[in-house]
Amino acid sequence: MIRVLVWCEHYQDREDEAVRAVYPEFMHNAIAGFLSEDADLSVKTATLFDENCGITDEILAETDVIIWWGHMLHHEVPDEIVDKVQEFVLNGGGFIPLHSAHFCKPFIRLMGTSCGLCVEGYGKHVINCVRPAHPINRGLPEVFELPEEEKFTEFYDVPQPDELIYISGYESGRVFRSGCAYHRGRGKVFYFQPGHESFPIYRDANIQKVIRNAVYWVAPNKD
Ligand code: ZN
């Protein structure tokens, strides 16, 4: 059993009508919902508005993988929480920042770079797998599309991934390293780009499969 904590900022999905229309159950519950269909995953949620952001030593002791979605309020996550998440990963935990969580404090801490990127607007994503045999792409085609998504582009200021899994391409010719895998200490990190809040990205079967596979890949090696 892999124990997953889906952490969400939980601001726009509460305050912004357009986002609420897409995720009436809230974003963390949408992600936890499809993961919970897997009987081998035990899934909990936490948000910025929980006490201690829902991240305590006790909770982390019962967590194998943290999925993180944030956008507007990265700065409100206290540094003590960032310390805990960093230590969690270095000691073997898995960490999956999604979409605008490229700017979340724990990811910047773990990467050691700005994690800045460029944005081209919205439109079709063509997601190309450049590591087809990687477990994160198990059961997925080598190319799949999202009809409408926010288009992050290079330059993406992250360290060269230990394994680059996906590159997204757009009609303009611009591209983005949209699936980047890293080892940090005893733990693993997988950044995955899809998930703009006003499109139903986490309802997409391929995206759900990538995230589920990523949970298995970043999960600690345990006997
Ligand atoms: Zn976005």
PDB file of C-alpha atoms and ligand atoms in Angstrom:
ATOM      1  CA  MET A   1       0.000   0.000   0.000  1.00  0.00           C
ATOM      2  CA  ILE A   2       1.405   3.396  -1.026  1.00  0.00           C
ATOM      3  CA  ARG A   3       0.268   6.277   1.159  1.00  0.00           C
ATOM      4  CA  VAL A   4      -0.359   9.439  -0.860  1.00  0.00           C
ATOM      5  CA  LEU A   5      -0.981  12.961   0.421  1.00  0.00           C
ATOM      6  CA  VAL A   6      -2.564  15.261  -2.179  1.00  0.00           C
ATOM      7  CA  TRP A   7      -1.727  18.809  -1.123  1.00  0.00           C
ATOM      8  CA  CYS A   8      -3.544  21.710  -2.744  1.00  0.00           C
ATOM      9  CA  GLU A   9      -3.403  25.441  -2.208  1.00  0.00           C
ATOM     10  CA  HIS A  10      -7.227  25.388  -2.377  1.00  0.00           C
ATOM     11  CA  TYR A  11      -7.697  29.065  -3.175  1.00  0.00           C
ATOM     12  CA  GLN A  12      -8.884  29.447  -6.783  1.00  0.00           C
ATOM     13  CA  ASP A  13     -11.020  26.305  -6.615  1.00  0.00           C
ATOM     14  CA  ARG A  14     -12.824  27.944  -3.715  1.00  0.00           C
ATOM     15  CA  GLU A  15     -12.846  31.630  -4.728  1.00  0.00           C
ATOM     16  CA  ASP A  16     -12.958  31.650  -8.547  1.00  0.00           C
ATOM     17  CA  GLU A  17     -16.311  30.719 -10.105  1.00  0.00           C
ATOM     18  CA  ALA A  18     -14.700  29.534 -13.359  1.00  0.00           C
ATOM     19  CA  VAL A  19     -12.497  27.094 -11.484  1.00  0.00           C
ATOM     20  CA  ARG A  20     -15.308  25.958  -9.225  1.00  0.00           C
ATOM     21  CA  ALA A  21     -17.298  25.130 -12.341  1.00  0.00           C
ATOM     22  CA  VAL A  22     -14.542  22.761 -13.462  1.00  0.00           C
ATOM     23  CA  TYR A  23     -13.839  21.259 -10.047  1.00  0.00           C
ATOM     24  CA  PRO A  24     -16.947  21.609  -7.874  1.00  0.00           C
ATOM     25  CA  GLU A  25     -15.482  18.967  -5.567  1.00  0.00           C
ATOM     26  CA  PHE A  26     -12.203  21.017  -5.374  1.00  0.00           C
ATOM     27  CA  MET A  27      -8.923  20.162  -7.068  1.00  0.00           C
ATOM     28  CA  HIS A  28      -7.353  18.039  -4.333  1.00  0.00           C
ATOM     29  CA  ASN A  29     -10.489  15.911  -4.145  1.00  0.00           C
ATOM     30  CA  ALA A  30     -10.513  15.510  -7.928  1.00  0.00           C
ATOM     31  CA  ILE A  31      -6.919  14.220  -7.891  1.00  0.00           C
ATOM     32  CA  ALA A  32      -7.482  12.101  -4.787  1.00  0.00           C
ATOM     33  CA  GLY A  33     -10.655  10.758  -6.390  1.00  0.00           C
ATOM     34  CA  PHE A  34      -9.083   9.126  -9.416  1.00  0.00           C
ATOM     35  CA  LEU A  35      -6.083   7.884  -7.409  1.00  0.00           C
ATOM     36  CA  SER A  36      -8.434   6.282  -4.881  1.00  0.00           C
ATOM     37  CA  GLU A  37      -9.820   4.036  -7.631  1.00  0.00           C
ATOM     38  CA  ASP A  38      -6.516   2.136  -7.248  1.00  0.00           C
ATOM     39  CA  ALA A  39      -6.958  -0.261  -4.317  1.00  0.00           C
ATOM     40  CA  ASP A  40      -3.188  -0.241  -3.698  1.00  0.00           C
ATOM     41  CA  LEU A  41      -3.139   3.487  -2.945  1.00  0.00           C
ATOM     42  CA  SER A  42      -4.236   5.026   0.336  1.00  0.00           C
ATOM     43  CA  VAL A  43      -4.990   8.668  -0.410  1.00  0.00           C
ATOM     44  CA  LYS A  44      -5.451  11.641   1.918  1.00  0.00           C
ATOM     45  CA  THR A  45      -5.633  15.365   1.224  1.00  0.00           C
ATOM     46  CA  ALA A  46      -4.349  18.542   2.854  1.00  0.00           C
ATOM     47  CA  THR A  47      -4.534  22.234   1.989  1.00  0.00           C
ATOM     48  CA  LEU A  48      -2.907  25.542   2.801  1.00  0.00           C
ATOM     49  CA  PHE A  49      -5.850  26.304   5.055  1.00  0.00           C
ATOM     50  CA  ASP A  50      -5.388  23.287   7.311  1.00  0.00           C
ATOM     51  CA  GLU A  51      -3.523  23.764  10.560  1.00  0.00           C
ATOM     52  CA  ASN A  52       0.244  23.694   9.763  1.00  0.00           C
ATOM     53  CA  CYS A  53      -0.776  23.404   6.081  1.00  0.00           C
ATOM     54  CA  GLY A  54      -1.799  19.847   6.907  1.00  0.00           C
ATOM     55  CA  ILE A  55       1.871  18.852   7.006  1.00  0.00           C
ATOM     56  CA  THR A  56       3.208  17.730  10.374  1.00  0.00           C
ATOM     57  CA  ASP A  57       5.866  15.229  11.398  1.00  0.00           C
ATOM     58  CA  GLU A  58       3.092  12.820  12.374  1.00  0.00           C
ATOM     59  CA  ILE A  59       1.359  13.120   8.999  1.00  0.00           C
ATOM     60  CA  LEU A  60       4.638  12.797   7.062  1.00  0.00           C
ATOM     61  CA  ALA A  61       5.533   9.690   9.070  1.00  0.00           C
ATOM     62  CA  GLU A  62       2.431   8.112   7.517  1.00  0.00           C
ATOM     63  CA  THR A  63       3.055   9.419   3.982  1.00  0.00           C
ATOM     64  CA  ASP A  64       5.058   7.927   1.102  1.00  0.00           C
ATOM     65  CA  VAL A  65       4.271  10.396  -1.679  1.00  0.00           C
ATOM     66  CA  ILE A  66       3.233  14.062  -1.708  1.00  0.00           C
ATOM     67  CA  ILE A  67       1.452  15.496  -4.752  1.00  0.00           C
ATOM     68  CA  TRP A  68       1.507  19.317  -4.728  1.00  0.00           C
ATOM     69  CA  TRP A  69      -0.702  21.795  -6.605  1.00  0.00           C
ATOM     70  CA  GLY A  70      -0.297  25.510  -5.870  1.00  0.00           C
ATOM     71  CA  HIS A  71      -0.408  28.745  -7.861  1.00  0.00           C
ATOM     72  CA  MET A  72      -1.284  32.060  -6.228  1.00  0.00           C
ATOM     73  CA  LEU A  73      -0.188  31.577  -2.621  1.00  0.00           C
ATOM     74  CA  HIS A  74       3.203  29.835  -2.774  1.00  0.00           C
ATOM     75  CA  HIS A  75       4.616  32.576  -0.532  1.00  0.00           C
ATOM     76  CA  GLU A  76       2.172  31.698   2.252  1.00  0.00           C
ATOM     77  CA  VAL A  77       3.702  28.267   2.796  1.00  0.00           C
ATOM     78  CA  PRO A  78       5.968  28.739   5.838  1.00  0.00           C
ATOM     79  CA  ASP A  79       9.649  27.868   5.515  1.00  0.00           C
ATOM     80  CA  GLU A  80       9.304  25.318   8.344  1.00  0.00           C
ATOM     81  CA  ILE A  81       6.897  23.391   6.129  1.00  0.00           C
ATOM     82  CA  VAL A  82       9.351  23.625   3.212  1.00  0.00           C
ATOM     83  CA  ASP A  83      12.061  22.247   5.522  1.00  0.00           C
ATOM     84  CA  LYS A  84       9.836  19.301   6.391  1.00  0.00           C
ATOM     85  CA  VAL A  85       9.018  18.499   2.752  1.00  0.00           C
ATOM     86  CA  GLN A  86      12.674  18.745   1.750  1.00  0.00           C
ATOM     87  CA  GLU A  87      13.705  16.426   4.569  1.00  0.00           C
ATOM     88  CA  PHE A  88      10.859  14.054   3.641  1.00  0.00           C
ATOM     89  CA  VAL A  89      12.219  13.752   0.096  1.00  0.00           C
ATOM     90  CA  LEU A  90      15.887  13.513   1.064  1.00  0.00           C
ATOM     91  CA  ASN A  91      14.952  10.668   3.435  1.00  0.00           C
ATOM     92  CA  GLY A  92      13.254   8.716   0.655  1.00  0.00           C
ATOM     93  CA  GLY A  93       9.809  10.247   0.117  1.00  0.00           C
ATOM     94  CA  GLY A  94       8.292  10.942  -3.278  1.00  0.00           C
ATOM     95  CA  PHE A  95       7.285  14.416  -4.463  1.00  0.00           C
ATOM     96  CA  ILE A  96       5.146  15.276  -7.503  1.00  0.00           C
ATOM     97  CA  PRO A  97       4.666  19.011  -8.136  1.00  0.00           C
ATOM     98  CA  LEU A  98       2.002  19.663 -10.776  1.00  0.00           C
ATOM     99  CA  HIS A  99       1.602  22.556 -13.218  1.00  0.00           C
ATOM    100  CA  SER A 100       2.072  25.958 -11.501  1.00  0.00           C
ATOM    101  CA  ALA A 101       3.709  24.173  -8.581  1.00  0.00           C
ATOM    102  CA  HIS A 102       6.916  24.655 -10.602  1.00  0.00           C
ATOM    103  CA  PHE A 103       7.119  27.771  -8.410  1.00  0.00           C
ATOM    104  CA  CYS A 104       6.212  26.123  -5.110  1.00  0.00           C
ATOM    105  CA  LYS A 105       8.804  26.627  -2.417  1.00  0.00           C
ATOM    106  CA  PRO A 106       9.597  22.938  -1.820  1.00  0.00           C
ATOM    107  CA  PHE A 107      10.339  22.360  -5.538  1.00  0.00           C
ATOM    108  CA  ILE A 108      12.592  25.444  -5.770  1.00  0.00           C
ATOM    109  CA  ARG A 109      14.390  24.254  -2.629  1.00  0.00           C
ATOM    110  CA  LEU A 110      14.906  20.764  -4.049  1.00  0.00           C
ATOM    111  CA  MET A 111      16.038  22.033  -7.469  1.00  0.00           C
ATOM    112  CA  GLY A 112      18.255  24.889  -6.315  1.00  0.00           C
ATOM    113  CA  THR A 113      17.326  27.022  -9.328  1.00  0.00           C
ATOM    114  CA  SER A 114      14.645  29.674  -9.967  1.00  0.00           C
ATOM    115  CA  CYS A 115      12.296  27.151 -11.663  1.00  0.00           C
ATOM    116  CA  GLY A 116      11.069  30.041 -13.820  1.00  0.00           C
ATOM    117  CA  LEU A 117       9.574  29.434 -17.264  1.00  0.00           C
ATOM    118  CA  CYS A 118       7.812  31.242 -20.118  1.00  0.00           C
ATOM    119  CA  VAL A 119       4.089  31.174 -20.917  1.00  0.00           C
ATOM    120  CA  GLU A 120       2.620  31.367 -24.415  1.00  0.00           C
ATOM    121  CA  GLY A 121      -1.086  31.490 -23.576  1.00  0.00           C
ATOM    122  CA  TYR A 122      -3.575  28.688 -24.054  1.00  0.00           C
ATOM    123  CA  GLY A 123      -4.091  26.055 -26.719  1.00  0.00           C
ATOM    124  CA  LYS A 124      -3.396  22.508 -27.811  1.00  0.00           C
ATOM    125  CA  HIS A 125      -0.645  20.549 -26.086  1.00  0.00           C
ATOM    126  CA  VAL A 126       1.020  17.666 -27.855  1.00  0.00           C
ATOM    127  CA  ILE A 127       2.777  15.623 -25.175  1.00  0.00           C
ATOM    128  CA  ASN A 128       5.629  13.540 -26.580  1.00  0.00           C
ATOM    129  CA  CYS A 129       7.143  10.758 -24.500  1.00  0.00           C
ATOM    130  CA  VAL A 130      10.900  10.719 -25.036  1.00  0.00           C
ATOM    131  CA  ARG A 131      11.460   7.795 -22.636  1.00  0.00           C
ATOM    132  CA  PRO A 132       8.834   5.252 -23.780  1.00  0.00           C
ATOM    133  CA  ALA A 133      10.143   2.391 -21.642  1.00  0.00           C
ATOM    134  CA  HIS A 134       9.998   4.443 -18.448  1.00  0.00           C
ATOM    135  CA  PRO A 135       7.487   3.177 -15.856  1.00  0.00           C
ATOM    136  CA  ILE A 136       5.814   6.610 -15.764  1.00  0.00           C
ATOM    137  CA  ASN A 137       4.649   6.072 -19.358  1.00  0.00           C
ATOM    138  CA  ARG A 138       3.385   2.520 -18.771  1.00  0.00           C
ATOM    139  CA  GLY A 139       0.134   1.910 -20.605  1.00  0.00           C
ATOM    140  CA  LEU A 140       0.276   5.229 -22.404  1.00  0.00           C
ATOM    141  CA  PRO A 141       0.811   6.083 -26.061  1.00  0.00           C
ATOM    142  CA  GLU A 142       4.095   7.731 -27.051  1.00  0.00           C
ATOM    143  CA  VAL A 143       2.189  10.854 -28.124  1.00  0.00           C
ATOM    144  CA  PHE A 144      -1.031  12.191 -26.640  1.00  0.00           C
ATOM    145  CA  GLU A 145      -2.825  15.522 -26.696  1.00  0.00           C
ATOM    146  CA  LEU A 146      -4.726  17.938 -24.556  1.00  0.00           C
ATOM    147  CA  PRO A 147      -7.091  20.074 -26.670  1.00  0.00           C
ATOM    148  CA  GLU A 148      -6.750  23.092 -24.411  1.00  0.00           C
ATOM    149  CA  GLU A 149      -4.162  23.768 -21.747  1.00  0.00           C
ATOM    150  CA  GLU A 150      -1.880  26.551 -20.621  1.00  0.00           C
ATOM    151  CA  LYS A 151       1.290  26.495 -22.712  1.00  0.00           C
ATOM    152  CA  PHE A 152       4.445  26.694 -20.641  1.00  0.00           C
ATOM    153  CA  THR A 153       7.538  27.073 -22.801  1.00  0.00           C
ATOM    154  CA  GLU A 154      11.308  27.025 -22.493  1.00  0.00           C
ATOM    155  CA  PHE A 155      13.479  28.316 -21.107  1.00  0.00           C
ATOM    156  CA  TYR A 156      12.561  26.355 -17.992  1.00  0.00           C
ATOM    157  CA  ASP A 157      15.167  27.061 -15.328  1.00  0.00           C
ATOM    158  CA  VAL A 158      15.483  23.666 -13.701  1.00  0.00           C
ATOM    159  CA  PRO A 159      18.558  21.418 -13.467  1.00  0.00           C
ATOM    160  CA  GLN A 160      18.939  18.966 -16.332  1.00  0.00           C
ATOM    161  CA  PRO A 161      16.516  16.170 -15.378  1.00  0.00           C
ATOM    162  CA  ASP A 162      18.017  12.835 -14.383  1.00  0.00           C
ATOM    163  CA  GLU A 163      15.402  11.432 -16.749  1.00  0.00           C
ATOM    164  CA  LEU A 164      13.440  13.572 -19.177  1.00  0.00           C
ATOM    165  CA  ILE A 165      10.145  11.756 -19.780  1.00  0.00           C
ATOM    166  CA  TYR A 166       7.945  14.226 -21.695  1.00  0.00           C
ATOM    167  CA  ILE A 167       8.361  17.197 -24.001  1.00  0.00           C
ATOM    168  CA  SER A 168       5.262  19.209 -24.894  1.00  0.00           C
ATOM    169  CA  GLY A 169       5.036  20.901 -28.283  1.00  0.00           C
ATOM    170  CA  TYR A 170       2.757  23.618 -29.607  1.00  0.00           C
ATOM    171  CA  GLU A 171       1.611  24.859 -33.008  1.00  0.00           C
ATOM    172  CA  SER A 172       3.985  27.818 -32.723  1.00  0.00           C
ATOM    173  CA  GLY A 173       6.959  25.468 -32.659  1.00  0.00           C
ATOM    174  CA  ARG A 174       7.770  26.272 -29.071  1.00  0.00           C
ATOM    175  CA  VAL A 175       8.399  23.356 -26.708  1.00  0.00           C
ATOM    176  CA  PHE A 176       8.560  22.628 -22.974  1.00  0.00           C
ATOM    177  CA  ARG A 177      10.141  19.880 -20.895  1.00  0.00           C
ATOM    178  CA  SER A 178       6.814  18.895 -19.340  1.00  0.00           C
ATOM    179  CA  GLY A 179       7.812  15.719 -17.507  1.00  0.00           C
ATOM    180  CA  CYS A 180      11.082  15.864 -15.572  1.00  0.00           C
ATOM    181  CA  ALA A 181      12.289  13.179 -13.154  1.00  0.00           C
ATOM    182  CA  TYR A 182      14.934  13.692 -10.478  1.00  0.00           C
ATOM    183  CA  HIS A 183      16.613  11.827  -7.666  1.00  0.00           C
ATOM    184  CA  ARG A 184      17.254  13.905  -4.542  1.00  0.00           C
ATOM    185  CA  GLY A 185      18.932  12.182  -1.612  1.00  0.00           C
ATOM    186  CA  ARG A 186      17.080   8.891  -1.116  1.00  0.00           C
ATOM    187  CA  GLY A 187      13.913  10.298  -2.666  1.00  0.00           C
ATOM    188  CA  LYS A 188      12.501  11.021  -6.078  1.00  0.00           C
ATOM    189  CA  VAL A 189      10.784  14.010  -7.674  1.00  0.00           C
ATOM    190  CA  PHE A 190       8.645  14.112 -10.804  1.00  0.00           C
ATOM    191  CA  TYR A 191       7.500  17.478 -12.155  1.00  0.00           C
ATOM    192  CA  PHE A 192       4.529  17.214 -14.542  1.00  0.00           C
ATOM    193  CA  GLN A 193       3.202  20.250 -16.365  1.00  0.00           C
ATOM    194  CA  PRO A 194      -0.506  19.600 -17.126  1.00  0.00           C
ATOM    195  CA  GLY A 195      -3.133  20.959 -14.765  1.00  0.00           C
ATOM    196  CA  HIS A 196      -4.204  24.542 -15.416  1.00  0.00           C
ATOM    197  CA  GLU A 197      -7.068  25.175 -13.013  1.00  0.00           C
ATOM    198  CA  SER A 198      -9.720  26.359 -15.488  1.00  0.00           C
ATOM    199  CA  PHE A 199      -9.524  23.316 -17.792  1.00  0.00           C
ATOM    200  CA  PRO A 200     -10.634  19.790 -16.787  1.00  0.00           C
ATOM    201  CA  ILE A 201      -7.114  18.391 -17.184  1.00  0.00           C
ATOM    202  CA  TYR A 202      -7.348  16.055 -14.196  1.00  0.00           C
ATOM    203  CA  ARG A 203     -10.421  14.400 -15.778  1.00  0.00           C
ATOM    204  CA  ASP A 204      -8.281  13.266 -18.743  1.00  0.00           C
ATOM    205  CA  ALA A 205      -7.611   9.524 -18.675  1.00  0.00           C
ATOM    206  CA  ASN A 206      -4.030   9.819 -19.951  1.00  0.00           C
ATOM    207  CA  ILE A 207      -3.140  12.524 -17.446  1.00  0.00           C
ATOM    208  CA  GLN A 208      -4.630  10.448 -14.645  1.00  0.00           C
ATOM    209  CA  LYS A 209      -2.554   7.480 -15.767  1.00  0.00           C
ATOM    210  CA  VAL A 210       0.681   9.496 -15.817  1.00  0.00           C
ATOM    211  CA  ILE A 211       0.063  10.793 -12.302  1.00  0.00           C
ATOM    212  CA  ARG A 212      -0.844   7.325 -11.017  1.00  0.00           C
ATOM    213  CA  ASN A 213       2.274   5.820 -12.626  1.00  0.00           C
ATOM    214  CA  ALA A 214       4.369   8.647 -11.191  1.00  0.00           C
ATOM    215  CA  VAL A 215       3.100   7.858  -7.694  1.00  0.00           C
ATOM    216  CA  TYR A 216       4.444   4.326  -8.093  1.00  0.00           C
ATOM    217  CA  TRP A 217       7.749   5.565  -9.522  1.00  0.00           C
ATOM    218  CA  VAL A 218       8.487   8.150  -6.808  1.00  0.00           C
ATOM    219  CA  ALA A 219       7.277   5.937  -3.955  1.00  0.00           C
ATOM    220  CA  PRO A 220      10.037   4.818  -1.587  1.00  0.00           C
ATOM    221  CA  ASN A 221      11.644   1.420  -2.017  1.00  0.00           C
ATOM    222  CA  LYS A 222      10.300  -0.594   0.871  1.00  0.00           C
ATOM    223  CA  ASP A 223      10.528  -4.254   1.808  1.00  0.00           C
TER     224      ASP A 223
HETATM  225 ZN    ZN B   1      -1.944  27.589 -15.089  1.00  0.00          ZN
END
